Coordinates of C-alpha atoms and ligand atoms in Angstrom, one line a residue:
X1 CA 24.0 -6.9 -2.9
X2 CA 26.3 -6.7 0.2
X3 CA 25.7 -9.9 2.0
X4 CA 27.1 -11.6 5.1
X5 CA 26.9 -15.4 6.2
X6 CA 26.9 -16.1 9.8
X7 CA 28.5 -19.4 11.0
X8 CA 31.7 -21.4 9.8
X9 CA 31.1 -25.1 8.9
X10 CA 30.6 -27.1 5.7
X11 CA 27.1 -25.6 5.5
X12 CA 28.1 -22.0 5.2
X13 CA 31.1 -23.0 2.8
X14 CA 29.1 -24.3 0.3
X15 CA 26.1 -21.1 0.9
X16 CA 29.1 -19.2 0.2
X17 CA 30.4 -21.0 -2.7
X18 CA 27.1 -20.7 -4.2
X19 CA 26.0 -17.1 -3.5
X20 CA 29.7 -16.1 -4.8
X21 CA 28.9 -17.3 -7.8
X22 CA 25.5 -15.0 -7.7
X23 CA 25.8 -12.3 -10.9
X24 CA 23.2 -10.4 -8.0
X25 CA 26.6 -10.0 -5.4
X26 CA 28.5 -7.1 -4.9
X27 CA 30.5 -8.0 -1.5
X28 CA 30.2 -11.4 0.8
X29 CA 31.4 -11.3 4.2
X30 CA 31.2 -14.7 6.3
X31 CA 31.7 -14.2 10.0
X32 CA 33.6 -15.9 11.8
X33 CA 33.9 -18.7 8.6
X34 CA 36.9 -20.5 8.1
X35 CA 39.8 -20.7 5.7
X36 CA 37.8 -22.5 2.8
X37 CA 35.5 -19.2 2.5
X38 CA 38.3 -17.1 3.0
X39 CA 38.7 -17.8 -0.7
X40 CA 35.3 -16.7 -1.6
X41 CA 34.7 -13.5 0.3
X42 CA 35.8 -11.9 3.6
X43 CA 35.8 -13.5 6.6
X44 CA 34.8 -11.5 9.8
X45 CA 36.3 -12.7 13.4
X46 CA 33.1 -11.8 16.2
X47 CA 30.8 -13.3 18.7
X48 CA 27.7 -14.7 16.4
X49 CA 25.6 -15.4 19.4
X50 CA 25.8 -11.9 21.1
X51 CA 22.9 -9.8 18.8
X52 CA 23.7 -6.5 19.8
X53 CA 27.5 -7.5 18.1
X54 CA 26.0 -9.1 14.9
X55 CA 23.5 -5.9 14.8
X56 CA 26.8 -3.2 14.7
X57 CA 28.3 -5.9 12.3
X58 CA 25.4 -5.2 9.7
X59 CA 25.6 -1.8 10.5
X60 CA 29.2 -1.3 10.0
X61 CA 29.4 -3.2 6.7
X62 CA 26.1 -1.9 5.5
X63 CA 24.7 -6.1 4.9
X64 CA 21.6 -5.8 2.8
X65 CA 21.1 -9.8 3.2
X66 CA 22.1 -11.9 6.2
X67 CA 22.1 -15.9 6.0
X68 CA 22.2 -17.8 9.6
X69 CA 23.3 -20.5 9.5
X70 CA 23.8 -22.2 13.1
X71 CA 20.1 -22.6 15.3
X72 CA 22.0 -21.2 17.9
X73 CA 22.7 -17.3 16.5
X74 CA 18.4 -18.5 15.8
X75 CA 17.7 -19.1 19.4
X76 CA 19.8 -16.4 20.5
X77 CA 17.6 -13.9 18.9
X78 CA 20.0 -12.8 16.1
X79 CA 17.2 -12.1 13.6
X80 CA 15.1 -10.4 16.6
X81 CA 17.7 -7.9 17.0
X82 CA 19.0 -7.2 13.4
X83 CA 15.2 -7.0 12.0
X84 CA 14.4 -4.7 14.8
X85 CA 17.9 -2.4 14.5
X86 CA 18.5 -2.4 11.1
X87 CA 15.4 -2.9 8.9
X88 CA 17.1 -2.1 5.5
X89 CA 18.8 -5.5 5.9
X90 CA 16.8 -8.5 4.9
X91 CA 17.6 -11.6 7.0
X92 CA 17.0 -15.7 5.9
X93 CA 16.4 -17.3 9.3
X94 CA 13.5 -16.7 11.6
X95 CA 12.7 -15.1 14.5
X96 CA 13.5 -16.7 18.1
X97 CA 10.0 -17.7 18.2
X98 CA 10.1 -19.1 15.2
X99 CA 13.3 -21.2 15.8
X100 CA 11.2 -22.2 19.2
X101 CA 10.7 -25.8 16.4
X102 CA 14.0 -26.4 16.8
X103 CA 15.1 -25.3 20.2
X104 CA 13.0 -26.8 22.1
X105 CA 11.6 -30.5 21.3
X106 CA 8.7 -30.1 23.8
X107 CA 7.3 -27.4 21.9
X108 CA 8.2 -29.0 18.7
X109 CA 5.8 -32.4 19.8
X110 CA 3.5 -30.5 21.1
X111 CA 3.3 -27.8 17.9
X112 CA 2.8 -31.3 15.5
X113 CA 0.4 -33.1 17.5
X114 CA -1.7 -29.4 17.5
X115 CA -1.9 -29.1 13.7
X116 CA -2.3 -32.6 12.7
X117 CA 1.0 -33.5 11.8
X118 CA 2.2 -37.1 12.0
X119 CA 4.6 -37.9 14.7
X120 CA 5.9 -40.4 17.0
X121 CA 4.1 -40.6 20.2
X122 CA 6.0 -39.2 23.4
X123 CA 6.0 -38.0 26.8
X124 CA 7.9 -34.4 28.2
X125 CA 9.2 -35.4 31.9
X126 CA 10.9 -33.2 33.7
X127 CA 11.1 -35.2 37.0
X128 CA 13.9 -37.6 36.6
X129 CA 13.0 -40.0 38.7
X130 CA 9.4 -40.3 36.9
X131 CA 11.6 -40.5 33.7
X132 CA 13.7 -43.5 35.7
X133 CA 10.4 -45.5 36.7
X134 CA 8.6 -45.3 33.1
X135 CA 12.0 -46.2 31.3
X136 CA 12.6 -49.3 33.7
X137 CA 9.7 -51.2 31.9
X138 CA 8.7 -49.1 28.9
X139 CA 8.7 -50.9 25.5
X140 CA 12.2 -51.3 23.8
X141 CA 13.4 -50.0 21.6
X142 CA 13.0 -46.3 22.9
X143 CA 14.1 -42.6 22.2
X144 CA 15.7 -40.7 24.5
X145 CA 15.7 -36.7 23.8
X146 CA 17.2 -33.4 25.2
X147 CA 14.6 -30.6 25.4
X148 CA 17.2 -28.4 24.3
X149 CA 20.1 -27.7 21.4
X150 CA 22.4 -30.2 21.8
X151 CA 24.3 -30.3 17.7
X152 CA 22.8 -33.0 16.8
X153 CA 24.3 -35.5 19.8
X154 CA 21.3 -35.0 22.6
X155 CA 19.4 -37.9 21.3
X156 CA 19.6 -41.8 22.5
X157 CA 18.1 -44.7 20.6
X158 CA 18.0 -47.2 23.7
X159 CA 17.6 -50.5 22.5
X160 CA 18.7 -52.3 25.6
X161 CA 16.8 -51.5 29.2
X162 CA 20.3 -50.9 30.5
X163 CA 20.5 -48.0 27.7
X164 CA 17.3 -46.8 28.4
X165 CA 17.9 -46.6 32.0
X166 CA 21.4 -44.5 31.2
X167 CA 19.7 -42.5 28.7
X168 CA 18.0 -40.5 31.9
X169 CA 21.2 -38.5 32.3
X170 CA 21.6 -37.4 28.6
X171 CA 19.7 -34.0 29.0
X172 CA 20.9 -31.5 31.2
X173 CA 19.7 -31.4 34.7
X174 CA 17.2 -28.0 33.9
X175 CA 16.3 -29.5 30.6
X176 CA 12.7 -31.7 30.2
X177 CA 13.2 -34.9 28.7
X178 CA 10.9 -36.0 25.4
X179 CA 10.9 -39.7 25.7
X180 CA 9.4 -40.8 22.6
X181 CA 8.1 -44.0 20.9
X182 CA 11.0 -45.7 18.2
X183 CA 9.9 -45.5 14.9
X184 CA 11.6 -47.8 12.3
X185 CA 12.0 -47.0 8.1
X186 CA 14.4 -44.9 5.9
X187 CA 15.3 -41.6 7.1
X188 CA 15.1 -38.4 4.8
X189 CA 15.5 -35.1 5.2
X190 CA 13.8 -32.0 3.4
X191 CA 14.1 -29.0 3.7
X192 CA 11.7 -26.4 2.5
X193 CA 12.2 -22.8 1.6
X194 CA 9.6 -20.1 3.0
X195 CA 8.6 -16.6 3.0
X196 CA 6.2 -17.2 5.6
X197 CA 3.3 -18.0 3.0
X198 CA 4.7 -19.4 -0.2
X199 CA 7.5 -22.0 0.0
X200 CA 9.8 -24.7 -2.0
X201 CA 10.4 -27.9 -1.0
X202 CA 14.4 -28.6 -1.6
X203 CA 15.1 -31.9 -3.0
X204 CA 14.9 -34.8 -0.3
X205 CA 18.8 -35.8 1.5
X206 CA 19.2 -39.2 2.9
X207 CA 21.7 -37.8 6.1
X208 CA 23.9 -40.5 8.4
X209 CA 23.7 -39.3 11.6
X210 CA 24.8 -42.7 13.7
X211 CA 29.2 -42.4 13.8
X212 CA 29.9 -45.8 12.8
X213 CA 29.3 -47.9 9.1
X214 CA 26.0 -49.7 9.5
X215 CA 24.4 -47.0 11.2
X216 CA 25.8 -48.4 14.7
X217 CA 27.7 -46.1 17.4
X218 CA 26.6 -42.3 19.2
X219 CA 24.7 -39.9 16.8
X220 CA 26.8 -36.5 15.9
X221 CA 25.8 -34.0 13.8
X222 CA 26.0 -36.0 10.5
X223 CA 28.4 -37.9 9.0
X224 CA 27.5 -38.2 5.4
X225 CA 25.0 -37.2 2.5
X226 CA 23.5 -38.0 -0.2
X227 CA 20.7 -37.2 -3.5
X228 CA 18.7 -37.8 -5.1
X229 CA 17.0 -40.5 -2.5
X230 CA 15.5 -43.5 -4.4
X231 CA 12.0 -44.8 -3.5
X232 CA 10.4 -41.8 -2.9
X233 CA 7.2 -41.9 -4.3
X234 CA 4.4 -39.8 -5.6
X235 CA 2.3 -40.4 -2.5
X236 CA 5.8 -39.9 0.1
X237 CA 6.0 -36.6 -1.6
X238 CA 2.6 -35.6 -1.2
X239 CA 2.7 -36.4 2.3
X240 CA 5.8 -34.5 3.0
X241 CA 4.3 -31.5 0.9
X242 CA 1.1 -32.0 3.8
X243 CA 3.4 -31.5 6.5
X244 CA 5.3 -28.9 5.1
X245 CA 1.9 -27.5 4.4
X246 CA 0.4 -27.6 7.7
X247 CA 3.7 -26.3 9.2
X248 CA 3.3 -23.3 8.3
X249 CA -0.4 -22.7 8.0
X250 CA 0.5 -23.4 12.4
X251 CA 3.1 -21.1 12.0
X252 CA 0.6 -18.1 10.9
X253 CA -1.8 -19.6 13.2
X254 CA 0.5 -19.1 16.1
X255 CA 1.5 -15.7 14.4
X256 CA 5.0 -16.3 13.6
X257 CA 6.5 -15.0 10.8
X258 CA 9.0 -17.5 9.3
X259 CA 11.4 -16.3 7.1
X260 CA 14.4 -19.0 6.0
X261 CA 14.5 -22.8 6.1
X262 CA 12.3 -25.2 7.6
X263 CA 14.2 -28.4 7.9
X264 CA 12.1 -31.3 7.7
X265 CA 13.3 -34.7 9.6
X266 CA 11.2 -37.6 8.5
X267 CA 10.8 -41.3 8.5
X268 CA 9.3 -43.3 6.2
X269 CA 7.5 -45.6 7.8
X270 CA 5.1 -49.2 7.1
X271 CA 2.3 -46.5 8.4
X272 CA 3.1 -43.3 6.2
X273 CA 5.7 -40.5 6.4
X274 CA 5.7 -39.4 9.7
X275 CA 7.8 -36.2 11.3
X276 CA 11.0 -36.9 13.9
X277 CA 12.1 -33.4 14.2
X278 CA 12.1 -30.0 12.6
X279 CA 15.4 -27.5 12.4
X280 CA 15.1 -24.0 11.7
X281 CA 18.1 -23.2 9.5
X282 CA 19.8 -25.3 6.7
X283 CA 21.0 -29.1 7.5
X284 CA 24.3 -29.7 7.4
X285 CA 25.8 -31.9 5.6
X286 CA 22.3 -31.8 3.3
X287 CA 23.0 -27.9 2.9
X288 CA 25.9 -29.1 0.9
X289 CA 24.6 -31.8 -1.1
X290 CA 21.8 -29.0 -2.2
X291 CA 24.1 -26.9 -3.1
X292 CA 26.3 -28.8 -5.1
X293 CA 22.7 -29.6 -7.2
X294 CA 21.3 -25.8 -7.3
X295 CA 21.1 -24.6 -10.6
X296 CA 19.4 -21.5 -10.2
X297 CA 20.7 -18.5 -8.4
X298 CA 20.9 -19.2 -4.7
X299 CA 21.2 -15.2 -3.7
X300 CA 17.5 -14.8 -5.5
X301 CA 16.3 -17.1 -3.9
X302 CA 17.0 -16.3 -0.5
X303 CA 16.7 -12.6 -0.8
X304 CA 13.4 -12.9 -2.5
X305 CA 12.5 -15.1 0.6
X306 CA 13.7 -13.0 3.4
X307 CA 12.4 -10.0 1.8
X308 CA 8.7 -12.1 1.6
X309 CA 8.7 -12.4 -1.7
X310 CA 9.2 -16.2 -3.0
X311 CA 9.7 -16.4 -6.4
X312 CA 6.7 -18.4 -7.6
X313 CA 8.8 -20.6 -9.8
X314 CA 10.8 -23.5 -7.5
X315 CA 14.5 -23.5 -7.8
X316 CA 15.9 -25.7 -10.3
X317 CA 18.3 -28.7 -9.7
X318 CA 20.6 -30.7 -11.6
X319 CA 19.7 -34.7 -12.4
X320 CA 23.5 -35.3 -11.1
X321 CA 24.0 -37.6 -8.2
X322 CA 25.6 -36.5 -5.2
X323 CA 27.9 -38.4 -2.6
X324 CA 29.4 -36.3 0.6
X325 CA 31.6 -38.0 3.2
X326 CA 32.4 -36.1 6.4
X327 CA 36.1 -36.8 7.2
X328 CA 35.8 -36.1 11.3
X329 CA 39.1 -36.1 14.3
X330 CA 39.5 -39.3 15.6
X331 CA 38.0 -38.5 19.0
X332 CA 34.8 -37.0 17.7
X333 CA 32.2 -36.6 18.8
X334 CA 33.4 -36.7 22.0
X335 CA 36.5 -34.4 21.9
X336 CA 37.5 -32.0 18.8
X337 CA 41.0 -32.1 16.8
X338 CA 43.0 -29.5 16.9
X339 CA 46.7 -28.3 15.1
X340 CA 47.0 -31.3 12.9
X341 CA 48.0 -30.9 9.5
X342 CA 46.1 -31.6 6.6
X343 CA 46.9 -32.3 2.9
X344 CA 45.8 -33.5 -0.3
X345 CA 42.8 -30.9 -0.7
X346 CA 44.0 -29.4 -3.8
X347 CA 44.5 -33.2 -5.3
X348 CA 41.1 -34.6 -4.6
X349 CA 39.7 -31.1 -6.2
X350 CA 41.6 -31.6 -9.1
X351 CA 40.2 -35.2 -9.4
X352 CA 36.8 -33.5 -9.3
X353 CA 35.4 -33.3 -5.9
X354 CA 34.5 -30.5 -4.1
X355 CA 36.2 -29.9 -0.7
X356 CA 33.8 -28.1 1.4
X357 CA 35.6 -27.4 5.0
X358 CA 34.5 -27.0 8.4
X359 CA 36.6 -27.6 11.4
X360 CA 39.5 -25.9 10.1
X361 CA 42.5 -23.3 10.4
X362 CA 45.4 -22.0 9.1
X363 CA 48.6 -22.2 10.8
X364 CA 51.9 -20.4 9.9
X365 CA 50.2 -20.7 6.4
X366 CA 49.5 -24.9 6.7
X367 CA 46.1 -26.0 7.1
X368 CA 45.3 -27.9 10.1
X369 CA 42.6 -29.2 11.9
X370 CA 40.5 -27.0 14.2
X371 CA 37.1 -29.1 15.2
X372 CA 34.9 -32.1 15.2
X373 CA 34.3 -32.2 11.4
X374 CA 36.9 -31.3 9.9
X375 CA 35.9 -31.6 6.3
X376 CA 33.7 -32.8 3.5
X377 CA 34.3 -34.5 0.4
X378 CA 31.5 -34.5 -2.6
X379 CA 31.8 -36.3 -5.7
X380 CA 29.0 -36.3 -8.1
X381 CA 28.1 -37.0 -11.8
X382 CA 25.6 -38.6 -13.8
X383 CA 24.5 -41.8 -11.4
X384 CA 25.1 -42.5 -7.4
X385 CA 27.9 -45.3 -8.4
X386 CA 30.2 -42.7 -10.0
X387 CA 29.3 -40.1 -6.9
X388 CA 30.0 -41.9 -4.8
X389 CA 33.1 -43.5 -6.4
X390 CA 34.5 -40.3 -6.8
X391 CA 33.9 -38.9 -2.9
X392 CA 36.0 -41.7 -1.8
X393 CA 38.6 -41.0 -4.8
X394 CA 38.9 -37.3 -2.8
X395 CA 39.7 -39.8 0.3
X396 CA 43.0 -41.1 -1.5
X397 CA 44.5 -38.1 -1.4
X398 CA 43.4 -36.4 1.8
X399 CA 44.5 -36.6 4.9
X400 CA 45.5 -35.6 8.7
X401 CA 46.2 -37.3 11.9
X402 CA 43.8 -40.0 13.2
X403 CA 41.2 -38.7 9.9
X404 CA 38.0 -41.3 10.1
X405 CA 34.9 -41.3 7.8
X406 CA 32.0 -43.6 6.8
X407 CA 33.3 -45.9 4.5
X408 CA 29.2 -46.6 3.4
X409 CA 27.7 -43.6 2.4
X410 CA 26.0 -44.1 -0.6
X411 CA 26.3 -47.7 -0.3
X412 CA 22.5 -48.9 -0.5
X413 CA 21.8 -47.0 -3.5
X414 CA 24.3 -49.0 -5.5
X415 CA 24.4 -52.3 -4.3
Ligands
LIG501 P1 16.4 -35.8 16.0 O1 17.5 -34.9 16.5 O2 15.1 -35.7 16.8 O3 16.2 -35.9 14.5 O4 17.0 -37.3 16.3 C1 18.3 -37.6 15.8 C2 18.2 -39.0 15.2 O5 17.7 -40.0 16.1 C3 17.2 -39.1 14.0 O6 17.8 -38.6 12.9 C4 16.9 -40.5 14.0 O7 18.0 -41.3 13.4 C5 16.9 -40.9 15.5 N1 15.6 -40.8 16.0 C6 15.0 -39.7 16.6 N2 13.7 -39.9 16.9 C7 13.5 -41.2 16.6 C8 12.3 -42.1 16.7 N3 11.2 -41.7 17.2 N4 12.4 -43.3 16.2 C9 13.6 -43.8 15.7 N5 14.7 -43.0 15.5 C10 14.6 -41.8 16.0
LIG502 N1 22.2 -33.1 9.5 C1 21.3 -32.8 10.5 C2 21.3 -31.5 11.0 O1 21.8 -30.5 10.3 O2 20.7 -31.2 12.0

């Protein structure tokens, strides 16, 4: 199978590090990717988010399986215009409309509250001075959101009315505002696998999102990982299975065909599992903790799904722990790092982690940084303690300028 992986972070390293390994591959092309899948296939410099350009890029190389991995080649219509101009080639990511979950939190809210799906209340304002008068004396905490993509950082947990009030001018000024009630409990993310009727659930990934240790400082687009997630029950697991469930029964309802991931946010709360958010594509940094615990063939999998044709058998996943820390530019996620050098990969691979990379480059031949995240470091083995141990081993010998990470991940599994 000739396939190509759109997008260039952690997440599509460690896709391609996986489907490389696929006895079912005969070429991989990652486009634009970045020097760590350079080692695993051929990377392809061009515009992901035009689709008429990523339609002549599957023609050209004659791609019998496309995997997207960023929501915004989704929302851009990539699959639209590849399904439509080239319907040899299979594609793992749905359809603009489908994506519609992810793109737009209005729609999202409004899809859950539809089918039944357990959610935190909200209201969509689009006025911004009616957003000013209900936040002056609304109940505190409260949740701020962007209607629109925003990687992860459009969201505000105001916990002060002085936040809230700020919190007005996060979206855009042509983008609603979802304003929502806070919900508190242990986050966890799962993703679930679909042909548009049959689907997987993926093993559950507690994600960091918040900057700082302890959860405190702006949100980014994660900045640590980990599996398997203790505590989650029989009955959690049932419940996430209902929402999965419903999802997509709404999904055929509203006659969308989804084809690819459907990224479950959720919070365990005193009331039940309830639903914060879906994404349309894999989670990053979760993709990478999945893969690094994917036993079966990944390729099978997601051809079999693209082409509507689940394999009725789930995926099967290694008892390992996993531990990923996200080593980010000192400035992020504010400002990206750019043209510093970085070293020590090679050493914290040969002590056992995997090095999965993101925002990077290659310069003169030295590797340097080129983005928010820079890179990721996994350790895992039998037990969180040693996963974890071994992530931050990767962190004695990496580094670059100004590097920061999350010294914590992990850290309430084992104490
Ligand atoms: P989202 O992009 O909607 O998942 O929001 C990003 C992060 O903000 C989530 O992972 C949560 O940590 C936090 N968050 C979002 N919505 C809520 C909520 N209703 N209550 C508490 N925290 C939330
Ligand atoms: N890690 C959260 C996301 O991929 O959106």
């Amino acid at each position: 199978m000739r396939v190509l992986i759109l997008g260039g972070g952690g997440r599509e390293h460690a896709l391609a590090w996986k489907i490389a390994a696929s006895p079912l591959l005969q070429k991989l092309y990652i486009s634009p990717g970045n020097p760590g899948t350079a080692e695993l296939g051929e990377n392809i410099a061009g515009d992901i988010l035009d689709p008429k350009a990523v339609l002549k890029l599957v023609q050209t190389l004659g791609i019998d399986l496309m995997v997207i991995g960023p929501e915004a080649c989704l929302a851009a219509g990539v699959t639209d215009a590849v399904r439509a101009g080239a319907p040899g080639c299979r594609v793992l990511g749905p359809h603009r409309a489908g994506a519609r979950l992810e793109w737009s939190k209005a729609y999202a809210k409004d899809f859950m509250n539809k089918y039944g799906i357990p959610t935190a209340r909200h209201l969509v304002f689009s006025d911004r001075a009616a957003a000013a008068d209900y936040l002056a004396d609304c109940p505190l905490p409260v949740v701020v959101k962007a209607d629109g993509l925003a990687a992860g950082k459009g969201v505000v947990v105001a916990r002060t009315r002085t936040e809230a009030l700020a919190a007005r001018s996060i979206p855009p000024l042509e983008q609603p505002m979802v304003v929502e009630e806070f919900l508190s409990g242990r986050e966890v993310s799962v993703l679930a696998l679909t042909d548009g009727r049959r689907y997987h659930l993926l093993p559950p990934v507690r994600d960091y999102k918040a900057l700082e240790d302890g959860d405190r400082g702006p949100n980014t687009g994660g900045m640590g990982a980990y599996s398997p997630v203790p505590g989650i029950g029989k009955d959690e697991l049932a419940a996430i299975d209902s929402i999965a469930a419903k999802t997509l029964r709404g999904l055929l309802r509203e006659g969308v065909e989804y084809r690819g991931i459907i990224y479950l946010g959720l919070m365990i709360t005193g009331e039940g599992v309830k639903l914060l958010e879906y994404n349309a594509r894999f989670g990053d940094p979760e993709c990478q903790v999945l893969m690094s615990q994917l036993e079966s063939d990944l390729l099978l999998y997601l051809s079999q799904a693209a082409n509507g044709m689940l394999p009725e058998d789930p995926p099967e996943w290694s008892t390992d722990s996993a531990c990923l820390v996200v080593a980010c530019g000192g400035d992020y996620p504010h400002l990206p790092s750019f043209g510093l050098p970085i070293t020590g990969i090679e050493q914290a691979r040969a002590a056992g982690c995997l090095v999965f990379q993101a925002g990077t480059a290659l310069i003169d031949g030295q590797l340097v940084t080129g983005g928010g995240r820079v890179l990721n470091v996994l350790g895992r083995g039998a037990g969180m303690e040693h996963a974890r141990h071994q992530a931050y081993q990767g962190f004695a010998a990496i580094a670059f300028p100004n590097m920061r990470f999350r010294t914590d991940i992990g850290e309430e599994v084992v104490l």
